[in-house]
Each structure stands twice: as structure tokens, then as C-alpha cells.
Amino acid sequence: MIITPDFIPHPWRPICSVSRTGDFIVLSWEDGKKLEAYSLWLAENSPQDAIEPSSRESMLEPLDLPEPADLQQVDIDEEGALLLVWQGRPRQRFHPGWLYAMACNEIQPECGLPVPRPWIAAERQEPVTTNGERVLETPAVLQQWLSDMVEHGVARLRGLPATEGILEQVVGKIGPIRSTNFGGIFTVKTVPNPDSTAYTGINLGQHTDLPTREVPPGFQFLFCVANTVTGGSSRMTDGLALVAALKKEQPEAFEALTELNWVFMNRAQGAQHMWVGPIIELAQGGRPLTIRAFYPVRSCPNMPTEDQPRAYAAMKIFSRYAHDANYQMSYPFQPGDLVGFDNRRILHGRDAFDSNGERHLEGCYLDHDDIFSTLRVLNR
Ligand SMILES: [Fe+2]
């Protein structure tokens, strides 16, 4: 067995030809795939003298790398593995399946994850739902739920015991909770003297949480412990669909929303988080879409005065689309429901509810990184 610089079970894919072009090793496979591998990149990933076997990390500091001219011999063996001989170093033998994955550009953050798919109300009236009764014991249940969450931006587990503490146990299977000034697990129910409108029974417009942060939380989880109130339905709008519609139908507003910046600031007694950014920060260079839309913490325009009228006009259009029933799903919470959603993609809101009954939700955040990492591991 040849180890690879990862824990991905690469199938063996024999290399069929190898040649050398300057300091690049050119590999090809039977199906026509090709890889131009720089010699020093191979050297720092050598299973024999660079990769530490238990961590699978490279031990070679750049200063310890050989000179490209030290490469003396390039070959493939009878099993189709790449062989390299460097002056004064042990012979190196590389897993051809790992190199094939490189040739297919499969060592990328989005690989091993579902492709996010936008949706509108006509296609989806409530979150994709998985029976959550066995989520704690059955990795396949967790895998299905996380996969739906990444693909559709929102997904639900149903049928969990409606007791406090379950949320922590379930998300503990995914990764560490991202704590904020609202704590790790926060409780959403009406309280006296609230420091957030979330803790009242009033209608909450479509928004994303914590745009006051440099990196707003990636995913939000809401777990229903009790719900006997009238009203209070949860509403979700898919930001991916919204962005596509605005770009096509409202190009001027789209430009203002993506290019003009605002200062965001929370107004809690004991915290003052601040960040500057546009309402729509488009996905680019591998960074995901981030929608910064929460009017209670939008502080002031951070743009020339002449741009402010069009910034407000664009924001009204954005809000009209975000609240348009054609882009929105609306569904009541049932005790034992756990809804996870991408807080940077999905806008969420809540209908007003009367305060005669009890409405008790528990919530928490996790970063994108931990959801994606857990799903990649489950998928491999
Ligand atoms: Fe919220």
C-alpha cells in the first residue's frame, strides 16, 4: 500500500505513460486524463520521505526541498505507480489514484459536496425532511440531512424527542457550536426587556443573522421544544434564487446591492460587533455567497452621498423580492423539529404570534467549515 497525503480512499488508477518536460512530470491515463506535476510539489508529497504516516501531513519545510536539478530518474512501475529518484534521497513511489484525482481537479473544497441548487416556492413549500429518530446512532441519517442542507440551503429533521439538550447532542455529531454574544445554545422565546427583536412575538422580516461579523455564522439550527401559539410560522427565502432573479430582472438594483457598502453594528448593552460590506457579497474565488440583510443592525451607509438614494431604492426592491410569496416557503414548527439552514444564503423570518401559548425554540450556529468537513468525511 502507498499512503497518500490525505485520508481519501482513492481507487488505484494505473498511469499509462510518463515523460518529463523541464521540471514538470507529465502523466497520462488510459482515458486521456493528463497531469503536469511540478517536481518539487511531488517531492513534498513523497510517501517515502515527506509525508508523516499517521497525520498524512508533509514534514518538508520549503528550505528542505531538493533542487529541481536533483531529479535524476522518472519512471512508472509494473503496477502503474509513479517512481522518482532524486540525488541522495530514497526512491519515491506515488499512488496513481491520488495523482489521477489531481488530474481530475478533485482536490478542491467543493468536491465531495452536493452542488447548491436554488429553489423557488413553486418547487419547495417546506424544507426537505428526514426522519430524525435515529440520527444519533445512524450516520446515514446525519449524512442525508447535511447533504440536503448544503444542496437546498435548508433541511429538516423531524421526530426528535422534544426535550432540551437534544439540539446540543445532535449538532455535537457535526462539530463545535459557534458561540456568539447570544451564547452557545440560545433560547428563542418571549422574555421581558429583550436585547433582540427575536425575543418578542412580533413579525420578523426576512433576514440573515449576525451580518455584524466579518464572517457571519455559516449555518443556523432551530429546534422546537414546544409550540402552542397561534401564528409564528417560519419563513425561508432562498438567497441563491433571489440573487439570480435580481441580476436578471433588476440589474440596477443588483449593482447597488452588490457594490455599495453599509456599516453593520449590533446594539447590545455588552457588545459592539461591527463590519462593513454590501447587502449581497457574491460568491467568488471559492468564498460562498454572503447576504448581509438584517435591518435592526444595519447602522449607516458607507458610500458617497450621491449613491444613497439608489442604495435605498435597491434595498426596497431586495426586500420586496425577499418577501414575495413566489420565493418563500412558510411552515409551522412542530415539537421535535430541527431545521438547519445556511445563514449566509437563506433569508429567514417569522410571522407574528400571540403570547397566550408557549413557543420555545432552541438555536445555535455552526460554521460552514465544520458542516462541509463532516459531510466530506461521511461521503468518503
Ligand atoms: Fe434570525
Short mmCIF file of C-alpha atoms and ligand atoms in Angstrom, two decimals:
data_model
loop_
_atom_site.label_atom_id
_atom_site.label_comp_id
_atom_site.label_asym_id
_atom_site.label_seq_id
_atom_site.Cartn_x
_atom_site.Cartn_y
_atom_site.Cartn_z
CA MET A 1 0.00 0.00 0.00
CA ILE A 2 1.19 3.51 -0.77
CA ILE A 3 -0.06 6.22 1.55
CA THR A 4 -1.45 9.46 0.12
CA PRO A 5 -1.34 12.95 1.63
CA ASP A 6 -4.99 12.66 2.74
CA PHE A 7 -7.44 10.08 4.11
CA ILE A 8 -9.47 9.80 0.91
CA PRO A 9 -9.77 6.17 -0.31
CA HIS A 10 -8.51 6.81 -3.88
CA PRO A 11 -9.13 3.86 -6.22
CA TRP A 12 -5.96 2.57 -7.89
CA ARG A 13 -5.67 4.11 -11.41
CA PRO A 14 -2.53 2.87 -13.20
CA ILE A 15 -0.61 5.57 -15.07
CA CYS A 16 -0.05 4.57 -18.69
CA SER A 17 2.72 6.97 -19.70
CA VAL A 18 5.19 9.35 -18.14
CA SER A 19 7.54 11.91 -19.63
CA ARG A 20 9.49 14.89 -18.46
CA THR A 21 9.14 18.47 -19.73
CA GLY A 22 11.70 20.64 -17.99
CA ASP A 23 10.96 20.33 -14.27
CA PHE A 24 7.43 19.02 -14.84
CA ILE A 25 6.47 15.35 -14.87
CA VAL A 26 3.76 14.74 -17.45
CA LEU A 27 1.48 11.80 -16.61
CA SER A 28 -1.33 10.35 -18.65
CA TRP A 29 -4.02 7.74 -18.10
CA GLU A 30 -5.84 5.38 -20.42
CA ASP A 31 -8.97 7.59 -20.53
CA GLY A 32 -6.95 10.56 -21.79
CA LYS A 33 -6.63 12.39 -18.43
CA LYS A 34 -3.33 14.24 -18.09
CA LEU A 35 -1.45 15.82 -15.21
CA GLU A 36 1.54 18.15 -15.34
CA ALA A 37 3.07 17.77 -11.90
CA TYR A 38 5.85 20.10 -10.79
CA SER A 39 8.75 18.07 -9.46
CA LEU A 40 9.02 19.93 -6.13
CA TRP A 41 5.30 19.51 -5.47
CA LEU A 42 5.81 15.76 -5.88
CA ALA A 43 8.88 15.90 -3.62
CA GLU A 44 6.96 17.49 -0.76
CA ASN A 45 4.24 14.84 -1.09
CA SER A 46 6.54 11.84 -1.26
CA PRO A 47 5.11 8.92 0.76
CA GLN A 48 8.64 7.70 1.49
CA ASP A 49 10.41 10.78 2.87
CA ALA A 50 7.98 13.68 3.11
CA ILE A 51 4.56 12.51 4.35
CA GLU A 52 4.34 11.66 8.03
CA PRO A 53 2.30 8.42 8.01
CA SER A 54 -0.08 8.98 10.91
CA SER A 55 -1.06 12.62 10.21
CA ARG A 56 -0.56 12.36 6.41
CA GLU A 57 0.94 15.87 6.51
CA SER A 58 4.13 16.91 4.76
CA MET A 59 7.14 17.29 7.01
CA LEU A 60 9.20 19.20 4.46
CA GLU A 61 9.80 22.85 5.16
CA PRO A 62 10.35 24.68 1.83
CA LEU A 63 14.05 25.11 2.70
CA ASP A 64 14.36 21.30 2.93
CA LEU A 65 13.11 20.74 -0.62
CA PRO A 66 15.63 19.45 -3.17
CA GLU A 67 16.68 21.49 -6.19
CA PRO A 68 14.70 20.64 -9.36
CA ALA A 69 18.03 19.68 -10.99
CA ASP A 70 18.49 16.92 -8.37
CA LEU A 71 15.78 14.81 -10.01
CA GLN A 72 17.65 12.00 -11.77
CA GLN A 73 15.07 9.48 -12.88
CA VAL A 74 11.37 9.36 -13.72
CA ASP A 75 9.52 6.12 -14.42
CA ILE A 76 6.36 4.06 -13.86
CA ASP A 77 6.46 0.59 -12.35
CA GLU A 78 4.63 -2.57 -13.44
CA GLU A 79 1.57 -1.61 -11.31
CA GLY A 80 1.31 1.82 -12.88
CA ALA A 81 2.70 3.81 -9.92
CA LEU A 82 5.00 6.79 -10.47
CA LEU A 83 8.65 6.35 -9.47
CA LEU A 84 11.09 9.22 -8.88
CA VAL A 85 14.77 9.09 -7.97
CA TRP A 86 16.40 12.21 -6.53
CA GLN A 87 20.09 12.53 -5.83
CA GLY A 88 20.86 11.47 -2.23
CA ARG A 89 17.23 10.53 -1.35
CA PRO A 90 15.34 7.21 -1.12
CA ARG A 91 13.37 6.15 -4.21
CA GLN A 92 9.91 7.69 -4.20
CA ARG A 93 6.75 5.81 -5.25
CA PHE A 94 3.43 7.64 -5.67
CA HIS A 95 -0.17 6.35 -5.58
CA PRO A 96 -1.50 6.74 -9.15
CA GLY A 97 -5.10 7.11 -7.91
CA TRP A 98 -4.17 10.18 -5.88
CA LEU A 99 -2.42 11.67 -8.93
CA TYR A 100 -5.49 10.81 -11.04
CA ALA A 101 -7.69 12.73 -8.55
CA MET A 102 -5.34 15.70 -9.04
CA ALA A 103 -5.64 15.31 -12.83
CA CYS A 104 -9.44 15.45 -12.43
CA ASN A 105 -9.12 18.57 -10.22
CA GLU A 106 -10.85 16.66 -7.44
CA ILE A 107 -8.79 18.02 -4.57
CA GLN A 108 -10.95 21.12 -4.28
CA PRO A 109 -13.19 22.39 -1.46
CA GLU A 110 -16.42 21.82 -3.40
CA CYS A 111 -15.53 18.20 -4.27
CA GLY A 112 -17.33 15.63 -2.15
CA LEU A 113 -20.20 18.07 -1.52
CA PRO A 114 -23.51 18.46 -3.33
CA VAL A 115 -23.85 21.39 -5.71
CA PRO A 116 -26.09 24.09 -4.18
CA ARG A 117 -29.36 24.21 -6.11
CA PRO A 118 -31.58 27.30 -5.99
CA TRP A 119 -35.30 26.81 -5.36
CA ILE A 120 -38.46 28.89 -5.50
CA ALA A 121 -41.80 28.38 -3.74
CA ALA A 122 -43.32 26.52 -6.70
CA GLU A 123 -40.65 23.83 -6.25
CA ARG A 124 -40.46 23.70 -2.49
CA GLN A 125 -43.14 24.55 0.07
CA GLU A 126 -41.33 23.23 3.12
CA PRO A 127 -37.83 22.02 4.00
CA VAL A 128 -36.68 18.66 2.65
CA THR A 129 -37.32 16.38 5.62
CA THR A 130 -35.56 13.32 7.00
CA ASN A 131 -36.88 11.16 9.84
CA GLY A 132 -34.59 12.17 12.72
CA GLU A 133 -35.49 9.46 15.24
CA ARG A 134 -32.21 7.58 14.71
CA VAL A 135 -29.91 10.49 13.88
CA LEU A 136 -27.71 9.97 16.95
CA GLU A 137 -26.93 6.32 16.11
CA THR A 138 -27.13 6.31 12.30
CA PRO A 139 -24.51 8.24 10.30
CA ALA A 140 -26.58 7.80 7.11
CA VAL A 141 -29.38 9.93 8.62
CA LEU A 142 -26.93 12.69 9.51
CA GLN A 143 -25.38 12.41 6.05
CA GLN A 144 -28.76 12.76 4.28
CA TRP A 145 -29.77 15.75 6.37
CA LEU A 146 -26.44 17.58 5.93
CA SER A 147 -26.42 16.81 2.24
CA ASP A 148 -29.90 18.30 1.80
CA MET A 149 -28.85 21.32 3.84
CA VAL A 150 -25.88 22.02 1.58
CA GLU A 151 -27.85 21.41 -1.61
CA HIS A 152 -31.08 23.28 -0.80
CA GLY A 153 -29.77 25.63 1.89
CA VAL A 154 -32.39 24.38 4.35
CA ALA A 155 -33.36 20.90 5.59
CA ARG A 156 -35.31 19.46 8.49
CA LEU A 157 -35.08 16.52 10.86
CA ARG A 158 -38.46 15.51 12.24
CA GLY A 159 -39.44 13.25 15.10
CA LEU A 160 -36.73 14.05 17.65
CA PRO A 161 -37.70 13.96 21.34
CA ALA A 162 -38.94 17.48 22.13
CA THR A 163 -36.69 17.98 25.12
CA GLU A 164 -33.98 20.48 25.96
CA GLY A 165 -30.46 19.18 25.34
CA ILE A 166 -31.30 17.23 22.16
CA LEU A 167 -30.09 20.09 19.94
CA GLU A 168 -26.68 20.03 21.61
CA GLN A 169 -26.41 16.26 21.20
CA VAL A 170 -27.33 16.30 17.51
CA VAL A 171 -25.15 19.22 16.46
CA GLY A 172 -22.37 17.73 18.61
CA LYS A 173 -22.28 14.95 15.96
CA ILE A 174 -21.38 17.57 13.35
CA GLY A 175 -18.83 19.83 15.01
CA PRO A 176 -18.26 22.54 17.61
CA ILE A 177 -21.00 25.09 18.16
CA ARG A 178 -20.03 28.60 17.19
CA SER A 179 -20.70 30.74 20.23
CA THR A 180 -21.71 34.38 19.90
CA ASN A 181 -22.79 37.15 22.26
CA PHE A 182 -26.07 35.19 22.45
CA GLY A 183 -24.22 32.21 23.92
CA GLY A 184 -23.69 28.70 22.52
CA ILE A 185 -27.23 27.33 22.60
CA PHE A 186 -29.67 30.22 22.68
CA THR A 187 -33.31 30.10 23.63
CA VAL A 188 -35.86 31.87 21.45
CA LYS A 189 -38.94 32.73 23.46
CA THR A 190 -40.55 35.90 24.66
CA VAL A 191 -38.70 37.49 27.56
CA PRO A 192 -39.05 40.78 29.45
CA ASN A 193 -36.61 43.57 28.33
CA PRO A 194 -35.33 41.76 25.22
CA ASP A 195 -31.98 42.75 23.67
CA SER A 196 -33.11 41.41 20.29
CA THR A 197 -36.43 41.56 18.46
CA ALA A 198 -36.09 37.76 18.09
CA TYR A 199 -37.19 37.52 21.74
CA THR A 200 -40.54 39.22 21.17
CA GLY A 201 -43.69 37.93 19.45
CA ILE A 202 -43.60 40.49 16.65
CA ASN A 203 -43.26 39.73 12.96
CA LEU A 204 -39.62 39.38 11.88
CA GLY A 205 -38.86 40.36 8.28
CA GLN A 206 -36.66 38.19 6.10
CA HIS A 207 -33.07 38.48 7.27
CA THR A 208 -29.75 36.75 7.85
CA ASP A 209 -28.24 36.64 11.34
CA LEU A 210 -25.14 38.49 12.51
CA PRO A 211 -24.10 40.46 9.42
CA THR A 212 -22.20 42.49 12.01
CA ARG A 213 -19.41 39.88 11.83
CA GLU A 214 -16.52 39.62 9.40
CA VAL A 215 -17.67 36.04 8.75
CA PRO A 216 -21.33 35.65 9.74
CA PRO A 217 -22.21 32.16 11.07
CA GLY A 218 -22.47 29.65 8.23
CA PHE A 219 -25.40 27.57 9.44
CA GLN A 220 -28.14 28.16 11.94
CA PHE A 221 -30.14 25.44 13.70
CA LEU A 222 -33.55 25.92 15.26
CA PHE A 223 -35.06 23.17 17.37
CA CYS A 224 -38.67 23.27 18.53
CA VAL A 225 -39.20 22.21 22.15
CA ALA A 226 -42.78 23.50 22.40
CA ASN A 227 -45.22 25.37 20.20
CA THR A 228 -48.80 26.05 21.23
CA VAL A 229 -49.11 29.63 19.97
CA THR A 230 -51.27 30.79 17.08
CA GLY A 231 -49.09 32.09 14.24
CA GLY A 232 -45.32 32.18 14.40
CA SER A 233 -44.73 30.25 11.16
CA SER A 234 -41.15 30.16 9.96
CA ARG A 235 -40.46 31.69 6.53
CA MET A 236 -37.44 30.98 4.35
CA THR A 237 -36.32 32.66 1.11
CA ASP A 238 -33.54 31.19 -0.98
CA GLY A 239 -30.89 33.87 -1.50
CA LEU A 240 -29.42 31.98 -4.47
CA ALA A 241 -32.73 32.20 -6.34
CA LEU A 242 -33.16 35.81 -5.21
CA VAL A 243 -29.73 36.88 -6.44
CA ALA A 244 -30.32 35.21 -9.83
CA ALA A 245 -33.73 36.91 -10.19
CA LEU A 246 -32.42 40.36 -9.22
CA LYS A 247 -29.49 40.06 -11.59
CA LYS A 248 -31.83 39.24 -14.47
CA GLU A 249 -34.85 41.44 -13.69
CA GLN A 250 -33.40 44.34 -11.69
CA PRO A 251 -29.86 44.96 -12.98
CA GLU A 252 -29.56 48.46 -11.46
CA ALA A 253 -30.69 47.30 -8.04
CA PHE A 254 -28.41 44.27 -8.35
CA GLU A 255 -25.45 46.55 -8.98
CA ALA A 256 -26.25 48.74 -5.99
CA LEU A 257 -26.82 45.73 -3.72
CA THR A 258 -23.54 44.09 -4.67
CA GLU A 259 -21.31 47.17 -4.84
CA LEU A 260 -22.46 49.69 -2.23
CA ASN A 261 -21.37 49.12 1.36
CA TRP A 262 -23.11 49.55 4.67
CA VAL A 263 -21.86 49.56 8.23
CA PHE A 264 -23.46 46.86 10.35
CA MET A 265 -23.40 47.17 14.12
CA ASN A 266 -25.20 45.39 16.92
CA ARG A 267 -26.57 47.50 19.78
CA ALA A 268 -26.42 45.16 22.75
CA GLN A 269 -25.54 46.56 26.18
CA GLY A 270 -22.39 44.47 26.45
CA ALA A 271 -21.26 44.05 22.84
CA GLN A 272 -20.49 46.19 19.79
CA HIS A 273 -19.70 43.97 16.82
CA MET A 274 -19.16 45.87 13.56
CA TRP A 275 -18.42 45.09 9.94
CA VAL A 276 -18.69 46.84 6.58
CA GLY A 277 -19.98 45.16 3.44
CA PRO A 278 -22.60 45.12 0.71
CA ILE A 279 -26.06 43.56 1.16
CA ILE A 280 -25.09 40.86 -1.36
CA GLU A 281 -21.50 39.68 -1.27
CA LEU A 282 -21.33 37.40 -4.30
CA ALA A 283 -19.57 34.05 -4.19
CA GLN A 284 -16.10 34.43 -5.63
CA GLY A 285 -12.74 32.71 -5.53
CA GLY A 286 -14.20 29.79 -3.59
CA ARG A 287 -15.83 32.06 -0.98
CA PRO A 288 -19.56 31.40 -0.67
CA LEU A 289 -22.37 33.87 -1.17
CA THR A 290 -22.95 36.04 1.90
CA ILE A 291 -26.16 38.01 2.24
CA ARG A 292 -25.97 40.73 4.86
CA ALA A 293 -29.56 41.64 5.47
CA PHE A 294 -30.77 42.45 8.95
CA TYR A 295 -32.28 45.90 9.26
CA PRO A 296 -32.13 46.05 13.08
CA VAL A 297 -28.32 46.04 12.93
CA ARG A 298 -27.73 47.92 9.68
CA SER A 299 -26.17 51.06 11.03
CA CYS A 300 -25.33 53.58 8.29
CA PRO A 301 -24.45 53.89 4.62
CA ASN A 302 -20.72 53.63 3.93
CA MET A 303 -20.84 55.14 0.44
CA PRO A 304 -20.83 58.55 -1.22
CA THR A 305 -23.96 60.62 -0.51
CA GLU A 306 -24.95 60.59 -4.19
CA ASP A 307 -25.24 56.77 -4.07
CA GLN A 308 -27.52 56.68 -1.04
CA PRO A 309 -30.86 57.22 -2.83
CA ARG A 310 -30.19 54.31 -5.23
CA ALA A 311 -28.92 52.16 -2.33
CA TYR A 312 -32.23 52.65 -0.50
CA ALA A 313 -34.25 52.10 -3.69
CA ALA A 314 -32.32 48.86 -4.34
CA MET A 315 -32.84 47.69 -0.77
CA LYS A 316 -36.60 48.14 -1.12
CA ILE A 317 -36.56 46.03 -4.27
CA PHE A 318 -34.45 43.40 -2.47
CA SER A 319 -36.93 43.32 0.39
CA ARG A 320 -39.90 43.09 -1.99
CA TYR A 321 -38.36 40.01 -3.61
CA ALA A 322 -37.35 38.53 -0.23
CA HIS A 323 -40.97 38.75 0.96
CA ASP A 324 -42.53 37.70 -2.34
CA ALA A 325 -44.54 34.51 -1.78
CA ASN A 326 -43.13 33.14 -5.05
CA TYR A 327 -39.68 32.95 -3.46
CA GLN A 328 -40.70 31.88 0.02
CA MET A 329 -41.63 28.77 1.95
CA SER A 330 -43.69 29.13 5.11
CA TYR A 331 -44.28 26.33 7.58
CA PRO A 332 -45.15 25.92 11.26
CA PHE A 333 -42.75 24.42 13.78
CA GLN A 334 -43.79 21.11 15.29
CA PRO A 335 -42.24 19.99 18.62
CA GLY A 336 -39.26 17.73 17.80
CA ASP A 337 -38.46 19.54 14.51
CA LEU A 338 -34.85 20.54 13.94
CA VAL A 339 -34.33 22.85 10.98
CA GLY A 340 -30.81 23.64 9.77
CA PHE A 341 -30.19 26.38 7.21
CA ASP A 342 -27.34 28.24 5.57
CA ASN A 343 -27.44 31.57 7.33
CA ARG A 344 -25.42 33.29 4.61
CA ARG A 345 -27.62 32.03 1.76
CA ILE A 346 -31.16 31.67 3.16
CA LEU A 347 -33.13 34.63 4.48
CA HIS A 348 -35.34 33.65 7.36
CA GLY A 349 -38.25 35.36 9.05
CA ARG A 350 -41.17 34.64 11.30
CA ASP A 351 -44.84 35.52 11.39
CA ALA A 352 -46.12 37.35 14.45
CA PHE A 353 -47.65 35.14 17.13
CA ASP A 354 -49.92 35.66 20.10
CA SER A 355 -48.40 35.35 23.55
CA ASN A 356 -51.19 33.18 25.00
CA GLY A 357 -49.44 29.87 24.38
CA GLU A 358 -45.84 28.76 24.64
CA ARG A 359 -43.33 29.00 21.81
CA HIS A 360 -39.96 27.64 22.82
CA LEU A 361 -37.14 27.19 20.32
CA GLU A 362 -33.51 26.42 20.95
CA GLY A 363 -30.95 27.62 18.45
CA CYS A 364 -27.25 27.58 17.70
CA TYR A 365 -24.76 28.27 14.93
CA LEU A 366 -22.06 26.21 13.29
CA ASP A 367 -19.50 27.42 10.78
CA HIS A 368 -19.65 26.31 7.16
CA ASP A 369 -16.24 24.67 7.64
CA ASP A 370 -17.49 22.11 10.15
CA ILE A 371 -20.65 21.17 8.22
CA PHE A 372 -18.67 20.76 5.00
CA SER A 373 -15.86 18.82 6.70
CA THR A 374 -18.26 16.38 8.41
CA LEU A 375 -20.18 15.85 5.18
CA ARG A 376 -16.96 15.22 3.19
CA VAL A 377 -15.90 12.61 5.75
CA LEU A 378 -19.35 10.94 5.69
CA ASN A 379 -19.32 10.97 1.89
CA ARG A 380 -15.87 9.41 1.57
FE FE B 1 -32.69 35.40 12.88
#
